[in-house]
Amino acid sequence: MSDIALEVRDLVKTFSLDGTTIHAVDHVSFQVKFGEFVALVGPSGSGKTTMLSILAALLTPTDGQVLIDGQDLAKMGEKQRVKLRREKIGFTFQSNNLIPFLSARENVEFMLRLNGKLDHASRIRSDELLARLGLAERLHNLPAQMSGGQQQRVAIARALIHNPALVLADEPTASLDTERAFQVVKTFANLIHENERAGIIVTHDLRMCQFVDRVLQMQDGKLIRVYEDKDEIMELATATIH
Amino acid sequence: MKSIYLATYLALKEVFRNKGRFFLVALVIALITLLVLFIAALGEGLGNGNRQYIANLDAQLVVFLEKSDYIISSSRLETNTARSIRRVDGVADAGAIYTSSTEIVSLDEPLKVSMLGAEPGRPGMPPILQGREFRTGEARETVIDRNVALRTNIRVGDTIKIRSTQGTKDEFFELEVVGLVDGQSYFFQPTIFVPAATWEKIRPQSESELNSDTPYPNIIAVKLQDPTQIEAMSALLMERVPNIEVADIQTTINNIPGYSAQQGTVQTQAVFTLLIGILVIGGFFQIQILQKVPQIGVLKAIGSANGMVGLSAVIQIIVVTALGVGIGGGLTYLFSLGFPPTIPLVFNGVNSLVAVILLLLIGPIGGMVSIIYAVRIEPLKALRLG
């Protein structure tokens, strides 16, 4: 089995607006290995959310290739893409992450139900994961009865519970205070590493980069720089703090 | 199978966790159900009051005077017509029917009734529920509808007094009640039956009619040997008997003055109530789906199939609609117990069943637009709308 969870080859996404062609993603290539946590950063309009939508099989690229766990998105029909999202991808969104009428435990278990994997053992695993995220006392709470940080942690548990190849997080800390944001991303990073999944976090908050293994910086749809050196990454993260 | 299970799980969880909101929607459906069932019952009751006697005739054909346009009050047949009809091959029996209205005055409150002349033992005379049939000739005897007995406490053996305007005078006649019949309302009034000769004597009549002792029947009810040969026998009768026109029972009912217009009005009301119901329920579910767009986006983004999301919406609508129709049916039953007998409410099983089936369909039909929207919306668009 390959250790590459995600491979992006020369990816292009263009939009047409009032007769003008906009290159939201402009010939981008990179790989993410299993057990690697990567940050996708850049200013607003740099193309990072578009990139994430393509990686999540929610948006079709104009050109180029995306392979998730060896499966080429371009060769898939809609049903296969739905199946891929269900089995191979875990997803947390900026907000409105959870099904509002399901409790924390039910939200996580729903991912197992979708995949036909809900049994006694997986239920225990689900409760343990929520406990690990500090939500042991909140299993039966509905999303509306939890804070934003708690909701994000439930979403993280849901994104990981079915052991997907790729976990995508779109600005998961956008609505959180600094302390909770650090706590959420740190836990996320730990779980990605422990479970040997590939994780990509899209963030405009460079401080969150201190928890990742690699930083991909985008601007005007292009991948302009890749930070791989730990010192460089810490410098990038801490520079914004001071 | 997994989709059905997941869709049911999601649909029921949402209803259970938002009991108040869904109960309110169910309550609106219950009120629409109440309205539709009452309109259906009222239509049946009004129709019954108008047609019951004709509908219950032990006959397949009704003979009218030629060119009377099948209107009973416009038809006045020769006295020997019934005998001529009985001689036609294929006719099992024929009975002359005489119609008019009168008023029973020997009560605390005078009661308007339809007074029908009929021949004992022949079509037109309903089966006796209690007592006996009246004698023929000018016997001052009557058989009354059970509805009259229930409203007035008149019993078999009692004597009633009726008032008829003859010429310019009010005349009063006494009749002995000798029997009871059931379900014989005609022209919105309960009925009393009298012998033909007695009917001619005591019916309201104009000055010019006072000199005649000959009763002319309005219509003749014809019972066929083979009840399936309605069209052939109708043609045969018109060929053999002069100056008549023949109609089946339904045509006769439809030509009772006001009947078709009344039923048309009630049916139009019922249809409009259903249409309004579809719009209201459709509006409810549309708003609900619009509120749930981000949730639909999340469901689709994490790998829920379109079919499952749509099915979940359908199941939810069916559950809420069924709950509403159930509550509405129960409320209708409770209210119907408290209504006075003067309000003509008749809960006909078939009509109520049709209404209930239509009501169960209005939810899914009304919610169709929102279901299609839920199925078609792109997950990314749904997430952005959130």
PDB file of C-alpha atoms in Angstrom, chain B residues 125-323:
ATOM      1  CA  MET B 125     -93.617   2.172  -0.669  1.00  0.00           C
ATOM      2  CA  PRO B 126     -90.616   1.558   1.607  1.00  0.00           C
ATOM      3  CA  PRO B 127     -90.377  -1.556   3.808  1.00  0.00           C
ATOM      4  CA  ILE B 128     -92.130  -1.262   7.152  1.00  0.00           C
ATOM      5  CA  LEU B 129     -89.805  -1.086  10.157  1.00  0.00           C
ATOM      6  CA  GLN B 130     -92.530  -1.228  12.800  1.00  0.00           C
ATOM      7  CA  GLY B 131     -96.350  -1.565  12.679  1.00  0.00           C
ATOM      8  CA  ARG B 132     -98.116  -2.287   9.371  1.00  0.00           C
ATOM      9  CA  GLU B 133     -98.772  -0.782   5.955  1.00  0.00           C
ATOM     10  CA  PHE B 134    -101.815   1.464   5.571  1.00  0.00           C
ATOM     11  CA  ARG B 135    -104.984   0.225   3.943  1.00  0.00           C
ATOM     12  CA  THR B 136    -105.857   1.361   0.437  1.00  0.00           C
ATOM     13  CA  GLY B 137    -108.787   3.541  -0.538  1.00  0.00           C
ATOM     14  CA  GLU B 138    -109.407   6.665   1.483  1.00  0.00           C
ATOM     15  CA  ALA B 139    -108.169   5.250   4.766  1.00  0.00           C
ATOM     16  CA  ARG B 140    -107.040   8.071   7.037  1.00  0.00           C
ATOM     17  CA  GLU B 141    -103.884   6.207   7.936  1.00  0.00           C
ATOM     18  CA  THR B 142    -100.228   7.085   7.584  1.00  0.00           C
ATOM     19  CA  VAL B 143     -96.822   5.475   7.785  1.00  0.00           C
ATOM     20  CA  ILE B 144     -94.164   7.910   8.999  1.00  0.00           C
ATOM     21  CA  ASP B 145     -90.424   8.145   8.670  1.00  0.00           C
ATOM     22  CA  ARG B 146     -88.517   7.182  11.807  1.00  0.00           C
ATOM     23  CA  ASN B 147     -86.874  10.614  11.669  1.00  0.00           C
ATOM     24  CA  VAL B 148     -90.340  12.196  12.256  1.00  0.00           C
ATOM     25  CA  ALA B 149     -90.944   9.828  15.160  1.00  0.00           C
ATOM     26  CA  LEU B 150     -87.536  10.622  16.708  1.00  0.00           C
ATOM     27  CA  ARG B 151     -88.016  14.364  16.441  1.00  0.00           C
ATOM     28  CA  THR B 152     -91.602  14.458  17.706  1.00  0.00           C
ATOM     29  CA  ASN B 153     -92.002  11.425  19.930  1.00  0.00           C
ATOM     30  CA  ILE B 154     -94.957  10.268  17.798  1.00  0.00           C
ATOM     31  CA  ARG B 155     -95.550   6.516  18.132  1.00  0.00           C
ATOM     32  CA  VAL B 156     -97.410   3.884  16.178  1.00  0.00           C
ATOM     33  CA  GLY B 157    -101.075   4.114  17.224  1.00  0.00           C
ATOM     34  CA  ASP B 158    -100.973   7.905  17.778  1.00  0.00           C
ATOM     35  CA  THR B 159    -103.101  10.267  15.731  1.00  0.00           C
ATOM     36  CA  ILE B 160    -101.521  13.281  14.049  1.00  0.00           C
ATOM     37  CA  LYS B 161    -103.209  16.349  12.644  1.00  0.00           C
ATOM     38  CA  ILE B 162    -101.975  17.951   9.421  1.00  0.00           C
ATOM     39  CA  ARG B 163    -102.786  21.290   7.873  1.00  0.00           C
ATOM     40  CA  SER B 164    -103.163  21.771   4.126  1.00  0.00           C
ATOM     41  CA  THR B 165    -104.156  24.911   2.290  1.00  0.00           C
ATOM     42  CA  GLN B 166    -106.916  23.991  -0.136  1.00  0.00           C
ATOM     43  CA  GLY B 167    -108.169  26.806  -2.272  1.00  0.00           C
ATOM     44  CA  THR B 168    -108.029  29.795   0.046  1.00  0.00           C
ATOM     45  CA  LYS B 169    -108.730  27.913   3.274  1.00  0.00           C
ATOM     46  CA  ASP B 170    -106.624  26.024   5.738  1.00  0.00           C
ATOM     47  CA  GLU B 171    -108.029  22.504   6.170  1.00  0.00           C
ATOM     48  CA  PHE B 172    -107.070  20.128   8.976  1.00  0.00           C
ATOM     49  CA  PHE B 173    -107.016  16.341   8.662  1.00  0.00           C
ATOM     50  CA  GLU B 174    -106.386  13.650  11.221  1.00  0.00           C
ATOM     51  CA  LEU B 175    -104.344  10.572  10.345  1.00  0.00           C
ATOM     52  CA  GLU B 176    -103.661   7.481  12.439  1.00  0.00           C
ATOM     53  CA  VAL B 177    -100.002   6.429  12.493  1.00  0.00           C
ATOM     54  CA  VAL B 178     -99.980   2.708  11.652  1.00  0.00           C
ATOM     55  CA  GLY B 179     -96.320   2.105  10.844  1.00  0.00           C
ATOM     56  CA  LEU B 180     -92.748   3.355  10.730  1.00  0.00           C
ATOM     57  CA  VAL B 181     -90.220   3.316   7.895  1.00  0.00           C
ATOM     58  CA  ASP B 182     -86.546   4.262   7.975  1.00  0.00           C
ATOM     59  CA  GLY B 183     -84.284   6.633   6.010  1.00  0.00           C
ATOM     60  CA  GLN B 184     -86.861   8.243   3.740  1.00  0.00           C
ATOM     61  CA  SER B 185     -85.983  11.905   3.710  1.00  0.00           C
ATOM     62  CA  TYR B 186     -87.132  13.752   0.582  1.00  0.00           C
ATOM     63  CA  PHE B 187     -86.573  17.362  -0.420  1.00  0.00           C
ATOM     64  CA  PHE B 188     -84.796  18.093   2.899  1.00  0.00           C
ATOM     65  CA  GLN B 189     -87.848  16.992   4.867  1.00  0.00           C
ATOM     66  CA  PRO B 190     -88.768  13.812   6.676  1.00  0.00           C
ATOM     67  CA  THR B 191     -91.659  12.005   5.031  1.00  0.00           C
ATOM     68  CA  ILE B 192     -95.077  10.647   5.827  1.00  0.00           C
ATOM     69  CA  PHE B 193     -96.763   8.153   3.483  1.00  0.00           C
ATOM     70  CA  VAL B 194    -100.491   7.984   2.795  1.00  0.00           C
ATOM     71  CA  PRO B 195    -102.739   6.026   0.383  1.00  0.00           C
ATOM     72  CA  ALA B 196    -103.135   7.643  -3.059  1.00  0.00           C
ATOM     73  CA  ALA B 197    -106.839   8.450  -2.641  1.00  0.00           C
ATOM     74  CA  THR B 198    -106.244   9.955   0.804  1.00  0.00           C
ATOM     75  CA  TRP B 199    -103.322  11.950  -0.604  1.00  0.00           C
ATOM     76  CA  GLU B 200    -105.611  13.458  -3.239  1.00  0.00           C
ATOM     77  CA  LYS B 201    -108.109  14.477  -0.530  1.00  0.00           C
ATOM     78  CA  ILE B 202    -105.713  16.005   1.975  1.00  0.00           C
ATOM     79  CA  ARG B 203    -102.906  17.479  -0.110  1.00  0.00           C
ATOM     80  CA  PRO B 204    -102.543  21.242  -0.505  1.00  0.00           C
ATOM     81  CA  GLN B 205    -104.287  22.224  -3.745  1.00  0.00           C
ATOM     82  CA  SER B 206    -105.523  25.245  -5.632  1.00  0.00           C
ATOM     83  CA  GLU B 207    -109.154  26.262  -6.028  1.00  0.00           C
ATOM     84  CA  SER B 208    -109.318  24.759  -9.523  1.00  0.00           C
ATOM     85  CA  GLU B 209    -108.033  21.384  -8.335  1.00  0.00           C
ATOM     86  CA  LEU B 210    -110.646  21.029  -5.587  1.00  0.00           C
ATOM     87  CA  ASN B 211    -113.326  19.604  -7.869  1.00  0.00           C
ATOM     88  CA  SER B 212    -111.257  16.595  -8.931  1.00  0.00           C
ATOM     89  CA  ASP B 213    -111.125  13.365  -6.915  1.00  0.00           C
ATOM     90  CA  THR B 214    -108.688  11.652  -9.284  1.00  0.00           C
ATOM     91  CA  PRO B 215    -105.120  11.445  -8.047  1.00  0.00           C
ATOM     92  CA  TYR B 216    -102.526  11.928 -10.789  1.00  0.00           C
ATOM     93  CA  PRO B 217     -99.161  10.436  -9.922  1.00  0.00           C
ATOM     94  CA  ASN B 218     -96.034  12.518 -10.365  1.00  0.00           C
ATOM     95  CA  ILE B 219     -93.826   9.597 -11.193  1.00  0.00           C
ATOM     96  CA  ILE B 220     -93.919   5.806 -11.403  1.00  0.00           C
ATOM     97  CA  ALA B 221     -91.178   3.653  -9.898  1.00  0.00           C
ATOM     98  CA  VAL B 222     -90.456   0.642 -12.097  1.00  0.00           C
ATOM     99  CA  LYS B 223     -88.857  -2.542 -10.806  1.00  0.00           C
ATOM    100  CA  LEU B 224     -87.313  -4.695 -13.543  1.00  0.00           C
ATOM    101  CA  GLN B 225     -87.187  -8.460 -13.731  1.00  0.00           C
ATOM    102  CA  ASP B 226     -83.556  -8.120 -14.823  1.00  0.00           C
ATOM    103  CA  PRO B 227     -82.080  -5.057 -13.075  1.00  0.00           C
ATOM    104  CA  THR B 228     -79.120  -5.024 -15.491  1.00  0.00           C
ATOM    105  CA  GLN B 229     -81.345  -4.256 -18.510  1.00  0.00           C
ATOM    106  CA  ILE B 230     -81.847  -0.603 -17.632  1.00  0.00           C
ATOM    107  CA  GLU B 231     -81.143   0.920 -21.048  1.00  0.00           C
ATOM    108  CA  ALA B 232     -83.051  -1.680 -23.046  1.00  0.00           C
ATOM    109  CA  MET B 233     -86.074  -1.513 -20.758  1.00  0.00           C
ATOM    110  CA  SER B 234     -86.011   2.251 -20.746  1.00  0.00           C
ATOM    111  CA  ALA B 235     -86.239   2.247 -24.553  1.00  0.00           C
ATOM    112  CA  LEU B 236     -88.915  -0.456 -24.529  1.00  0.00           C
ATOM    113  CA  LEU B 237     -91.091   1.438 -22.055  1.00  0.00           C
ATOM    114  CA  MET B 238     -90.942   4.632 -24.096  1.00  0.00           C
ATOM    115  CA  GLU B 239     -91.859   2.646 -27.169  1.00  0.00           C
ATOM    116  CA  ARG B 240     -94.817   0.829 -25.581  1.00  0.00           C
ATOM    117  CA  VAL B 241     -96.278   3.493 -23.290  1.00  0.00           C
ATOM    118  CA  PRO B 242     -97.279   6.865 -24.782  1.00  0.00           C
ATOM    119  CA  ASN B 243     -96.377  10.309 -23.408  1.00  0.00           C
ATOM    120  CA  ILE B 244     -93.673   9.272 -21.001  1.00  0.00           C
ATOM    121  CA  GLU B 245     -89.955   9.672 -20.530  1.00  0.00           C
ATOM    122  CA  VAL B 246     -87.837   7.307 -18.481  1.00  0.00           C
ATOM    123  CA  ALA B 247     -84.793   7.888 -16.311  1.00  0.00           C
ATOM    124  CA  ASP B 248     -82.613   5.733 -14.124  1.00  0.00           C
ATOM    125  CA  ILE B 249     -82.336   6.448 -10.414  1.00  0.00           C
ATOM    126  CA  GLN B 250     -79.150   8.558 -10.654  1.00  0.00           C
ATOM    127  CA  THR B 251     -80.596  10.759 -13.404  1.00  0.00           C
ATOM    128  CA  THR B 252     -83.718  11.236 -11.331  1.00  0.00           C
ATOM    129  CA  ILE B 253     -81.629  12.257  -8.320  1.00  0.00           C
ATOM    130  CA  ASN B 254     -79.490  14.634 -10.376  1.00  0.00           C
ATOM    131  CA  ASN B 255     -82.648  16.358 -11.612  1.00  0.00           C
ATOM    132  CA  ILE B 256     -84.119  16.955  -8.176  1.00  0.00           C
ATOM    133  CA  PRO B 257     -84.282  20.769  -8.127  1.00  0.00           C
ATOM    134  CA  GLY B 258     -81.116  22.194  -6.577  1.00  0.00           C
ATOM    135  CA  TYR B 259     -79.481  18.810  -5.995  1.00  0.00           C
ATOM    136  CA  SER B 260     -76.727  19.067  -8.616  1.00  0.00           C
ATOM    137  CA  ALA B 261     -76.033  22.713  -7.816  1.00  0.00           C
ATOM    138  CA  GLN B 262     -75.901  21.949  -4.110  1.00  0.00           C
ATOM    139  CA  GLN B 263     -73.583  18.959  -4.537  1.00  0.00           C
ATOM    140  CA  GLY B 264     -71.452  20.945  -6.975  1.00  0.00           C
ATOM    141  CA  THR B 265     -71.123  23.738  -4.422  1.00  0.00           C
ATOM    142  CA  VAL B 266     -70.172  21.382  -1.613  1.00  0.00           C
ATOM    143  CA  GLN B 267     -67.706  19.496  -3.814  1.00  0.00           C
ATOM    144  CA  THR B 268     -66.142  22.764  -4.970  1.00  0.00           C
ATOM    145  CA  GLN B 269     -65.735  23.783  -1.329  1.00  0.00           C
ATOM    146  CA  ALA B 270     -64.100  20.444  -0.547  1.00  0.00           C
ATOM    147  CA  VAL B 271     -61.749  20.715  -3.537  1.00  0.00           C
ATOM    148  CA  PHE B 272     -60.771  24.276  -2.632  1.00  0.00           C
ATOM    149  CA  THR B 273     -60.203  23.296   0.985  1.00  0.00           C
ATOM    150  CA  LEU B 274     -57.897  20.531  -0.219  1.00  0.00           C
ATOM    151  CA  LEU B 275     -56.089  22.933  -2.563  1.00  0.00           C
ATOM    152  CA  ILE B 276     -55.664  25.459   0.246  1.00  0.00           C
ATOM    153  CA  GLY B 277     -54.448  22.590   2.409  1.00  0.00           C
ATOM    154  CA  ILE B 278     -51.859  21.652  -0.213  1.00  0.00           C
ATOM    155  CA  LEU B 279     -50.641  25.260  -0.387  1.00  0.00           C
ATOM    156  CA  VAL B 280     -50.521  25.710   3.397  1.00  0.00           C
ATOM    157  CA  ILE B 281     -48.802  22.383   4.043  1.00  0.00           C
ATOM    158  CA  GLY B 282     -46.530  22.907   1.051  1.00  0.00           C
ATOM    159  CA  GLY B 283     -45.612  26.321   2.443  1.00  0.00           C
ATOM    160  CA  PHE B 284     -44.828  24.849   5.850  1.00  0.00           C
ATOM    161  CA  PHE B 285     -42.542  22.182   4.472  1.00  0.00           C
ATOM    162  CA  GLN B 286     -40.928  24.597   2.026  1.00  0.00           C
ATOM    163  CA  ILE B 287     -40.008  26.965   4.856  1.00  0.00           C
ATOM    164  CA  GLN B 288     -38.798  24.047   6.918  1.00  0.00           C
ATOM    165  CA  ILE B 289     -36.575  22.744   4.116  1.00  0.00           C
ATOM    166  CA  LEU B 290     -35.161  26.233   3.499  1.00  0.00           C
ATOM    167  CA  GLN B 291     -34.258  26.438   7.192  1.00  0.00           C
ATOM    168  CA  LYS B 292     -32.550  23.077   6.896  1.00  0.00           C
ATOM    169  CA  VAL B 293     -30.407  23.882   3.839  1.00  0.00           C
ATOM    170  CA  PRO B 294     -27.090  24.001   5.778  1.00  0.00           C
ATOM    171  CA  GLN B 295     -27.988  20.719   7.462  1.00  0.00           C
ATOM    172  CA  ILE B 296     -28.746  19.170   4.058  1.00  0.00           C
ATOM    173  CA  GLY B 297     -25.372  20.490   2.894  1.00  0.00           C
ATOM    174  CA  VAL B 298     -23.573  18.800   5.792  1.00  0.00           C
ATOM    175  CA  LEU B 299     -25.458  15.542   5.218  1.00  0.00           C
ATOM    176  CA  LYS B 300     -24.526  15.492   1.542  1.00  0.00           C
ATOM    177  CA  ALA B 301     -20.938  16.607   2.141  1.00  0.00           C
ATOM    178  CA  ILE B 302     -20.292  13.753   4.561  1.00  0.00           C
ATOM    179  CA  GLY B 303     -21.582  11.259   2.013  1.00  0.00           C
ATOM    180  CA  SER B 304     -25.356  10.941   2.338  1.00  0.00           C
ATOM    181  CA  ALA B 305     -26.937  10.016  -0.978  1.00  0.00           C
ATOM    182  CA  ASN B 306     -29.477  12.376  -2.554  1.00  0.00           C
ATOM    183  CA  GLY B 307     -32.098   9.626  -2.431  1.00  0.00           C
ATOM    184  CA  MET B 308     -31.643   9.212   1.308  1.00  0.00           C
ATOM    185  CA  VAL B 309     -31.981  12.948   1.950  1.00  0.00           C
ATOM    186  CA  GLY B 310     -35.139  13.104  -0.201  1.00  0.00           C
ATOM    187  CA  LEU B 311     -36.596   9.959   1.333  1.00  0.00           C
ATOM    188  CA  SER B 312     -36.015  11.345   4.809  1.00  0.00           C
ATOM    189  CA  ALA B 313     -38.033  14.463   3.888  1.00  0.00           C
ATOM    190  CA  VAL B 314     -40.815  12.304   2.411  1.00  0.00           C
ATOM    191  CA  ILE B 315     -40.986  10.056   5.495  1.00  0.00           C
ATOM    192  CA  GLN B 316     -41.079  13.066   7.776  1.00  0.00           C
ATOM    193  CA  ILE B 317     -43.891  14.668   5.787  1.00  0.00           C
ATOM    194  CA  ILE B 318     -45.858  11.408   5.761  1.00  0.00           C
ATOM    195  CA  VAL B 319     -45.423  10.934   9.521  1.00  0.00           C
ATOM    196  CA  VAL B 320     -46.478  14.502  10.330  1.00  0.00           C
ATOM    197  CA  THR B 321     -49.393  14.388   7.866  1.00  0.00           C
ATOM    198  CA  ALA B 322     -50.590  11.038   9.230  1.00  0.00           C
ATOM    199  CA  LEU B 323     -50.391  12.407  12.761  1.00  0.00           C
TER     200      LEU B 323
END
